[in-house]
């Protein structure tokens, strides 16, 4: 039992630290995922949506800290009980999401390792088994340092996790796993290679022929002869590969300008998914940035989901000399975890990306 508990302790502790750290690297992204869960079509808890970021930070910090506590043996009963309650909640959440097909990606490992709801549920079941072993063998979980040393490490782990979370919120994720990271080319990420897998779908046809009901399975052709088609069911055998970027666009009210702007060799994009909720301190910095960029030959555009009246009002209030174009809100939130944020492209390749707090660090 001691050996089984020791193995479970290492496995669960490391997995919780990795899973928590990946989300702690991007707490804003995890908060967007929580907003999906809180939505009326999932858990129907819309009153929690305004608090999603605070909840996200608390959950991921606690997740990392529990992993550290388990590995060093700090307060074993508290740690194991907390792990058990957390994994039961996560298991319910992933099962609900998978069974009712509500959220396509649980966000367990952020953008680093997207998992389907059923994959997430399976992962949680495996973790639940290991945590139950720890629960039953909690007496075998001993501190690996002295009482003072264990307490100090636990405290340092908590403070380090909290500090790291605050840092990435005030700047940008330390590690960018998204398809808009520095060095990525958007046109390439919007297309598939020649070796991309195509969808394979079986069609099960039910039909009548000479008064007799029959079925035939094929890839979409249908029965060669029939009196009447009663119905057809489909089953996906192989999912098609999808491009890493699917919904990115730069649109005016009546025109798609995506290709036009992605061919620019000096494009500065100011991303503010919602101009009404954009940080005022950040918006105040945009005027001088845009003016300097225009002087140095950059094409400067804004990207938002806000309506025309809001765009014109913001331009007037902050005296901005560039146009705002439309893009999907989820895409804009993915491009840069800041409202506003700045991205510099060279023929579609991301050269620089900054939080509004770090606009001064841009090299034009």
GROMACS .gro file of C-alpha atoms in nm:
model
  364
    1UNK     CA    1   0.000   0.000   0.000
    2UNK     CA    2   0.287   0.238   0.079
    3UNK     CA    3   0.430   0.183  -0.269
    4UNK     CA    4   0.093   0.232  -0.443
    5UNK     CA    5   0.030   0.552  -0.243
    6UNK     CA    6   0.379   0.681  -0.326
    7UNK     CA    7   0.326   0.625  -0.700
    8UNK     CA    8  -0.021   0.784  -0.685
    9UNK     CA    9   0.118   1.076  -0.488
   10UNK     CA   10   0.386   1.151  -0.749
   11UNK     CA   11   0.149   1.104  -1.045
   12UNK     CA   12  -0.134   1.318  -0.906
   13UNK     CA   13   0.097   1.586  -0.768
   14UNK     CA   14   0.287   1.633  -1.093
   15UNK     CA   15  -0.029   1.625  -1.306
   16UNK     CA   16  -0.202   1.887  -1.089
   17UNK     CA   17   0.104   2.113  -1.103
   18UNK     CA   18   0.132   2.082  -1.482
   19UNK     CA   19  -0.240   2.127  -1.543
   20UNK     CA   20  -0.258   2.419  -1.301
   21UNK     CA   21   0.054   2.587  -1.437
   22UNK     CA   22  -0.066   2.572  -1.798
   23UNK     CA   23  -0.389   2.747  -1.696
   24UNK     CA   24  -0.205   2.984  -1.460
   25UNK     CA   25   0.010   3.086  -1.756
   26UNK     CA   26  -0.313   3.211  -1.919
   27UNK     CA   27  -0.576   3.279  -1.650
   28UNK     CA   28  -0.768   3.514  -1.879
   29UNK     CA   29  -0.808   3.233  -2.132
   30UNK     CA   30  -0.932   3.000  -1.857
   31UNK     CA   31  -1.179   3.266  -1.743
   32UNK     CA   32  -1.325   3.275  -2.096
   33UNK     CA   33  -1.373   2.899  -2.072
   34UNK     CA   34  -1.547   2.938  -1.735
   35UNK     CA   35  -1.780   3.196  -1.889
   36UNK     CA   36  -1.879   2.928  -2.141
   37UNK     CA   37  -1.965   2.690  -1.856
   38UNK     CA   38  -2.157   2.962  -1.669
   39UNK     CA   39  -2.362   3.047  -1.980
   40UNK     CA   40  -2.737   2.994  -1.994
   41UNK     CA   41  -2.703   2.705  -2.241
   42UNK     CA   42  -2.461   2.508  -2.018
   43UNK     CA   43  -2.485   2.541  -1.638
   44UNK     CA   44  -2.721   2.841  -1.653
   45UNK     CA   45  -2.525   3.043  -1.395
   46UNK     CA   46  -2.497   3.379  -1.575
   47UNK     CA   47  -2.465   3.570  -1.246
   48UNK     CA   48  -2.117   3.416  -1.207
   49UNK     CA   49  -1.988   3.541  -1.544
   50UNK     CA   50  -1.866   3.881  -1.412
   51UNK     CA   51  -1.658   3.694  -1.151
   52UNK     CA   52  -1.508   3.440  -1.395
   53UNK     CA   53  -1.157   3.589  -1.386
   54UNK     CA   54  -1.138   3.593  -1.006
   55UNK     CA   55  -1.271   3.238  -0.988
   56UNK     CA   56  -1.026   3.128  -1.259
   57UNK     CA   57  -0.725   3.267  -1.069
   58UNK     CA   58  -0.835   3.108  -0.740
   59UNK     CA   59  -0.899   2.767  -0.901
   60UNK     CA   60  -0.567   2.745  -1.089
   61UNK     CA   61  -0.358   2.875  -0.799
   62UNK     CA   62  -0.529   2.623  -0.570
   63UNK     CA   63  -0.467   2.349  -0.828
   64UNK     CA   64  -0.093   2.420  -0.842
   65UNK     CA   65  -0.068   2.459  -0.466
   66UNK     CA   66  -0.246   2.127  -0.401
   67UNK     CA   67   0.002   1.954  -0.630
   68UNK     CA   68   0.291   2.107  -0.434
   69UNK     CA   69   0.128   2.024  -0.099
   70UNK     CA   70   0.085   1.660  -0.204
   71UNK     CA   71   0.444   1.617  -0.322
   72UNK     CA   72   0.598   1.767  -0.006
   73UNK     CA   73   0.344   1.607   0.230
   74UNK     CA   74   0.201   1.931   0.371
   75UNK     CA   75  -0.126   1.881   0.567
   76UNK     CA   76  -0.209   1.544   0.403
   77UNK     CA   77  -0.573   1.518   0.516
   78UNK     CA   78  -0.661   1.871   0.402
   79UNK     CA   79  -0.476   1.818   0.073
   80UNK     CA   80  -0.635   1.481  -0.009
   81UNK     CA   81  -0.986   1.598   0.085
   82UNK     CA   82  -0.939   1.907  -0.134
   83UNK     CA   83  -0.811   1.697  -0.424
   84UNK     CA   84  -1.105   1.459  -0.390
   85UNK     CA   85  -1.367   1.736  -0.385
   86UNK     CA   86  -1.201   1.915  -0.676
   87UNK     CA   87  -1.177   1.605  -0.896
   88UNK     CA   88  -1.540   1.507  -0.820
   89UNK     CA   89  -1.650   1.854  -0.932
   90UNK     CA   90  -1.431   1.843  -1.245
   91UNK     CA   91  -1.554   1.491  -1.329
   92UNK     CA   92  -1.916   1.606  -1.307
   93UNK     CA   93  -1.837   1.911  -1.520
   94UNK     CA   94  -1.659   1.717  -1.795
   95UNK     CA   95  -1.927   1.444  -1.800
   96UNK     CA   96  -2.203   1.704  -1.825
   97UNK     CA   97  -2.014   1.881  -2.103
   98UNK     CA   98  -1.947   1.558  -2.293
   99UNK     CA   99  -2.287   1.392  -2.251
  100UNK     CA  100  -2.488   1.701  -2.344
  101UNK     CA  101  -2.228   1.819  -2.601
  102UNK     CA  102  -2.209   2.166  -2.449
  103UNK     CA  103  -1.841   2.273  -2.441
  104UNK     CA  104  -1.611   2.140  -2.711
  105UNK     CA  105  -1.285   2.183  -2.516
  106UNK     CA  106  -1.281   2.168  -2.136
  107UNK     CA  107  -0.969   2.384  -2.104
  108UNK     CA  108  -0.801   2.137  -1.865
  109UNK     CA  109  -0.462   2.199  -2.026
  110UNK     CA  110  -0.546   2.532  -2.189
  111UNK     CA  111  -0.429   2.579  -2.547
  112UNK     CA  112  -0.123   2.361  -2.484
  113UNK     CA  113  -0.320   2.036  -2.519
  114UNK     CA  114  -0.683   2.075  -2.632
  115UNK     CA  115  -0.893   1.778  -2.519
  116UNK     CA  116  -1.239   1.672  -2.627
  117UNK     CA  117  -1.500   1.651  -2.347
  118UNK     CA  118  -1.489   1.270  -2.348
  119UNK     CA  119  -1.108   1.271  -2.333
  120UNK     CA  120  -1.129   1.512  -2.040
  121UNK     CA  121  -1.387   1.294  -1.865
  122UNK     CA  122  -1.167   0.985  -1.911
  123UNK     CA  123  -0.868   1.174  -1.772
  124UNK     CA  124  -1.072   1.279  -1.468
  125UNK     CA  125  -1.190   0.923  -1.404
  126UNK     CA  126  -0.828   0.803  -1.405
  127UNK     CA  127  -0.733   1.084  -1.166
  128UNK     CA  128  -1.030   1.003  -0.942
  129UNK     CA  129  -0.903   0.645  -0.905
  130UNK     CA  130  -0.555   0.761  -0.804
  131UNK     CA  131  -0.697   1.021  -0.562
  132UNK     CA  132  -0.921   0.757  -0.401
  133UNK     CA  133  -0.605   0.550  -0.343
  134UNK     CA  134  -0.452   0.854  -0.171
  135UNK     CA  135  -0.771   0.902   0.031
  136UNK     CA  136  -0.763   0.543   0.154
  137UNK     CA  137  -0.389   0.549   0.222
  138UNK     CA  138  -0.359   0.905   0.356
  139UNK     CA  139  -0.172   0.778   0.664
  140UNK     CA  140   0.118   0.682   0.437
  141UNK     CA  141   0.161   1.041   0.310
  142UNK     CA  142   0.444   1.181   0.521
  143UNK     CA  143   0.625   1.516   0.494
  144UNK     CA  144   0.957   1.490   0.313
  145UNK     CA  145   1.108   1.784   0.503
  146UNK     CA  146   1.095   1.912   0.859
  147UNK     CA  147   0.775   2.080   0.976
  148UNK     CA  148   0.927   2.427   0.931
  149UNK     CA  149   1.080   2.338   0.592
  150UNK     CA  150   0.753   2.195   0.464
  151UNK     CA  151   0.560   2.503   0.579
  152UNK     CA  152   0.810   2.739   0.416
  153UNK     CA  153   0.800   2.552   0.084
  154UNK     CA  154   0.419   2.546   0.093
  155UNK     CA  155   0.404   2.922   0.156
  156UNK     CA  156   0.664   3.000  -0.110
  157UNK     CA  157   0.474   2.781  -0.360
  158UNK     CA  158   0.150   2.967  -0.288
  159UNK     CA  159   0.309   3.313  -0.315
  160UNK     CA  160   0.501   3.220  -0.631
  161UNK     CA  161   0.184   3.088  -0.798
  162UNK     CA  162  -0.012   3.399  -0.704
  163UNK     CA  163   0.268   3.629  -0.823
  164UNK     CA  164   0.304   3.448  -1.154
  165UNK     CA  165  -0.070   3.470  -1.215
  166UNK     CA  166  -0.067   3.845  -1.144
  167UNK     CA  167   0.234   3.896  -1.374
  168UNK     CA  168   0.079   3.729  -1.679
  169UNK     CA  169  -0.247   3.920  -1.626
  170UNK     CA  170  -0.058   4.251  -1.625
  171UNK     CA  171   0.146   4.154  -1.932
  172UNK     CA  172   0.082   3.848  -2.154
  173UNK     CA  173   0.114   3.469  -2.110
  174UNK     CA  174   0.480   3.376  -2.055
  175UNK     CA  175   0.438   3.085  -2.300
  176UNK     CA  176   0.207   3.134  -2.597
  177UNK     CA  177   0.050   2.811  -2.724
  178UNK     CA  178  -0.196   2.976  -2.964
  179UNK     CA  179  -0.191   3.000  -3.343
  180UNK     CA  180  -0.119   3.374  -3.321
  181UNK     CA  181   0.210   3.354  -3.133
  182UNK     CA  182   0.521   3.546  -3.236
  183UNK     CA  183   0.677   3.381  -3.541
  184UNK     CA  184   0.355   3.223  -3.670
  185UNK     CA  185   0.222   3.314  -4.013
  186UNK     CA  186  -0.155   3.363  -4.014
  187UNK     CA  187  -0.206   3.266  -4.379
  188UNK     CA  188  -0.022   2.938  -4.322
  189UNK     CA  189  -0.224   2.866  -4.008
  190UNK     CA  190  -0.547   2.935  -4.201
  191UNK     CA  191  -0.475   2.666  -4.461
  192UNK     CA  192  -0.424   2.289  -4.461
  193UNK     CA  193  -0.129   2.103  -4.608
  194UNK     CA  194  -0.167   1.852  -4.895
  195UNK     CA  195  -0.139   1.559  -4.652
  196UNK     CA  196  -0.429   1.677  -4.432
  197UNK     CA  197  -0.682   1.408  -4.346
  198UNK     CA  198  -1.031   1.435  -4.492
  199UNK     CA  199  -1.348   1.332  -4.313
  200UNK     CA  200  -1.460   0.973  -4.364
  201UNK     CA  201  -1.832   0.925  -4.306
  202UNK     CA  202  -2.041   0.608  -4.333
  203UNK     CA  203  -2.398   0.650  -4.459
  204UNK     CA  204  -2.650   0.386  -4.352
  205UNK     CA  205  -2.945   0.396  -4.592
  206UNK     CA  206  -3.280   0.240  -4.511
  207UNK     CA  207  -3.499   0.185  -4.816
  208UNK     CA  208  -3.756  -0.044  -4.976
  209UNK     CA  209  -3.707  -0.248  -5.291
  210UNK     CA  210  -3.986  -0.465  -5.435
  211UNK     CA  211  -4.182  -0.412  -5.114
  212UNK     CA  212  -3.899  -0.538  -4.891
  213UNK     CA  213  -3.716  -0.312  -4.642
  214UNK     CA  214  -3.338  -0.316  -4.680
  215UNK     CA  215  -3.028  -0.130  -4.556
  216UNK     CA  216  -2.699  -0.053  -4.724
  217UNK     CA  217  -2.387   0.122  -4.590
  218UNK     CA  218  -2.164   0.328  -4.817
  219UNK     CA  219  -1.979   0.659  -4.835
  220UNK     CA  220  -2.272   0.865  -4.964
  221UNK     CA  221  -2.374   0.713  -5.297
  222UNK     CA  222  -2.704   0.565  -5.181
  223UNK     CA  223  -2.871   0.243  -5.303
  224UNK     CA  224  -2.848   0.177  -5.676
  225UNK     CA  225  -3.211   0.064  -5.694
  226UNK     CA  226  -3.498   0.140  -5.459
  227UNK     CA  227  -3.869   0.202  -5.440
  228UNK     CA  228  -3.849   0.453  -5.154
  229UNK     CA  229  -3.577   0.596  -4.930
  230UNK     CA  230  -3.701   0.563  -4.572
  231UNK     CA  231  -3.411   0.737  -4.406
  232UNK     CA  232  -3.034   0.774  -4.375
  233UNK     CA  233  -2.804   0.786  -4.073
  234UNK     CA  234  -2.443   0.899  -4.072
  235UNK     CA  235  -2.147   0.793  -3.861
  236UNK     CA  236  -1.812   0.972  -3.864
  237UNK     CA  237  -1.532   0.721  -3.903
  238UNK     CA  238  -1.251   0.974  -3.927
  239UNK     CA  239  -1.266   1.344  -3.845
  240UNK     CA  240  -1.121   1.587  -4.095
  241UNK     CA  241  -0.813   1.787  -4.006
  242UNK     CA  242  -0.893   2.152  -3.946
  243UNK     CA  243  -0.665   2.452  -3.997
  244UNK     CA  244  -0.525   2.598  -3.674
  245UNK     CA  245  -0.701   2.927  -3.752
  246UNK     CA  246  -1.058   2.900  -3.878
  247UNK     CA  247  -1.248   3.223  -3.810
  248UNK     CA  248  -0.996   3.505  -3.848
  249UNK     CA  249  -1.104   3.789  -4.076
  250UNK     CA  250  -1.065   4.164  -4.119
  251UNK     CA  251  -1.393   4.308  -4.243
  252UNK     CA  252  -1.548   4.646  -4.301
  253UNK     CA  253  -1.925   4.684  -4.295
  254UNK     CA  254  -1.948   4.559  -4.654
  255UNK     CA  255  -1.613   4.404  -4.754
  256UNK     CA  256  -1.369   4.130  -4.650
  257UNK     CA  257  -1.020   4.283  -4.641
  258UNK     CA  258  -0.833   3.993  -4.481
  259UNK     CA  259  -0.604   3.911  -4.774
  260UNK     CA  260  -0.541   4.278  -4.846
  261UNK     CA  261  -0.413   4.357  -4.498
  262UNK     CA  262  -0.223   4.031  -4.449
  263UNK     CA  263  -0.010   4.119  -4.752
  264UNK     CA  264   0.112   4.440  -4.583
  265UNK     CA  265   0.477   4.427  -4.481
  266UNK     CA  266   0.429   4.671  -4.191
  267UNK     CA  267   0.088   4.624  -4.030
  268UNK     CA  268   0.010   4.737  -3.676
  269UNK     CA  269  -0.314   4.589  -3.542
  270UNK     CA  270  -0.473   4.737  -3.232
  271UNK     CA  271  -0.702   4.468  -3.090
  272UNK     CA  272  -0.989   4.568  -2.861
  273UNK     CA  273  -1.264   4.307  -2.873
  274UNK     CA  274  -1.503   4.539  -2.684
  275UNK     CA  275  -1.431   4.912  -2.705
  276UNK     CA  276  -1.676   4.994  -2.427
  277UNK     CA  277  -1.492   4.774  -2.175
  278UNK     CA  278  -1.140   4.848  -2.304
  279UNK     CA  279  -0.899   4.976  -2.037
  280UNK     CA  280  -0.895   5.356  -2.047
  281UNK     CA  281  -0.524   5.374  -1.960
  282UNK     CA  282  -0.452   5.150  -2.256
  283UNK     CA  283  -0.672   5.348  -2.494
  284UNK     CA  284  -0.495   5.670  -2.395
  285UNK     CA  285  -0.164   5.520  -2.514
  286UNK     CA  286  -0.295   5.440  -2.861
  287UNK     CA  287  -0.289   5.791  -3.004
  288UNK     CA  288   0.087   5.845  -2.970
  289UNK     CA  289   0.159   5.485  -3.076
  290UNK     CA  290  -0.053   5.512  -3.392
  291UNK     CA  291   0.093   5.851  -3.484
  292UNK     CA  292   0.451   5.724  -3.447
  293UNK     CA  293   0.373   5.408  -3.647
  294UNK     CA  294   0.212   5.606  -3.930
  295UNK     CA  295   0.517   5.833  -3.950
  296UNK     CA  296   0.736   5.523  -3.989
  297UNK     CA  297   0.533   5.383  -4.276
  298UNK     CA  298   0.309   5.138  -4.093
  299UNK     CA  299  -0.048   5.061  -4.188
  300UNK     CA  300  -0.246   5.100  -3.865
  301UNK     CA  301  -0.588   4.939  -3.812
  302UNK     CA  302  -0.811   4.857  -3.518
  303UNK     CA  303  -0.988   4.523  -3.467
  304UNK     CA  304  -1.309   4.499  -3.266
  305UNK     CA  305  -1.661   4.358  -3.246
  306UNK     CA  306  -1.815   4.691  -3.143
  307UNK     CA  307  -2.081   4.860  -3.357
  308UNK     CA  308  -2.022   5.156  -3.586
  309UNK     CA  309  -2.154   5.416  -3.341
  310UNK     CA  310  -1.919   5.295  -3.068
  311UNK     CA  311  -1.623   5.290  -3.306
  312UNK     CA  312  -1.684   5.648  -3.416
  313UNK     CA  313  -1.733   5.764  -3.058
  314UNK     CA  314  -1.405   5.604  -2.945
  315UNK     CA  315  -1.220   5.758  -3.238
  316UNK     CA  316  -1.354   6.098  -3.140
  317UNK     CA  317  -1.290   6.065  -2.766
  318UNK     CA  318  -0.929   5.951  -2.807
  319UNK     CA  319  -0.861   6.143  -3.131
  320UNK     CA  320  -0.756   5.829  -3.319
  321UNK     CA  321  -0.654   5.853  -3.686
  322UNK     CA  322  -0.712   5.492  -3.792
  323UNK     CA  323  -1.014   5.279  -3.880
  324UNK     CA  324  -1.158   4.992  -3.677
  325UNK     CA  325  -1.252   4.673  -3.861
  326UNK     CA  326  -1.467   4.379  -3.756
  327UNK     CA  327  -1.363   4.033  -3.640
  328UNK     CA  328  -1.517   3.756  -3.430
  329UNK     CA  329  -1.500   3.826  -3.055
  330UNK     CA  330  -1.361   3.483  -2.962
  331UNK     CA  331  -1.087   3.523  -3.223
  332UNK     CA  332  -0.987   3.866  -3.092
  333UNK     CA  333  -0.971   3.732  -2.738
  334UNK     CA  334  -0.746   3.454  -2.867
  335UNK     CA  335  -0.511   3.679  -3.064
  336UNK     CA  336  -0.399   3.880  -2.762
  337UNK     CA  337  -0.502   3.849  -2.396
  338UNK     CA  338  -0.541   4.223  -2.349
  339UNK     CA  339  -0.812   4.478  -2.417
  340UNK     CA  340  -0.658   4.669  -2.589
  341UNK     CA  341  -0.351   4.484  -2.714
  342UNK     CA  342  -0.113   4.544  -3.003
  343UNK     CA  343   0.013   4.304  -3.270
  344UNK     CA  344   0.265   4.385  -3.544
  345UNK     CA  345   0.258   4.174  -3.861
  346UNK     CA  346   0.491   4.147  -4.159
  347UNK     CA  347   0.306   3.990  -4.454
  348UNK     CA  348   0.093   3.792  -4.210
  349UNK     CA  349   0.376   3.683  -3.980
  350UNK     CA  350   0.347   3.791  -3.617
  351UNK     CA  351   0.659   3.994  -3.535
  352UNK     CA  352   0.565   4.152  -3.201
  353UNK     CA  353   0.274   4.133  -2.956
  354UNK     CA  354   0.222   4.344  -2.646
  355UNK     CA  355  -0.022   4.402  -2.361
  356UNK     CA  356  -0.131   4.764  -2.334
  357UNK     CA  357   0.086   4.788  -2.021
  358UNK     CA  358   0.393   4.721  -2.236
  359UNK     CA  359   0.317   4.934  -2.543
  360UNK     CA  360   0.633   5.138  -2.475
  361UNK     CA  361   0.841   4.827  -2.541
  362UNK     CA  362   0.729   4.797  -2.905
  363UNK     CA  363   1.012   4.845  -3.154
  364UNK     CA  364   0.889   5.029  -3.462
   0.00000   0.00000   0.00000
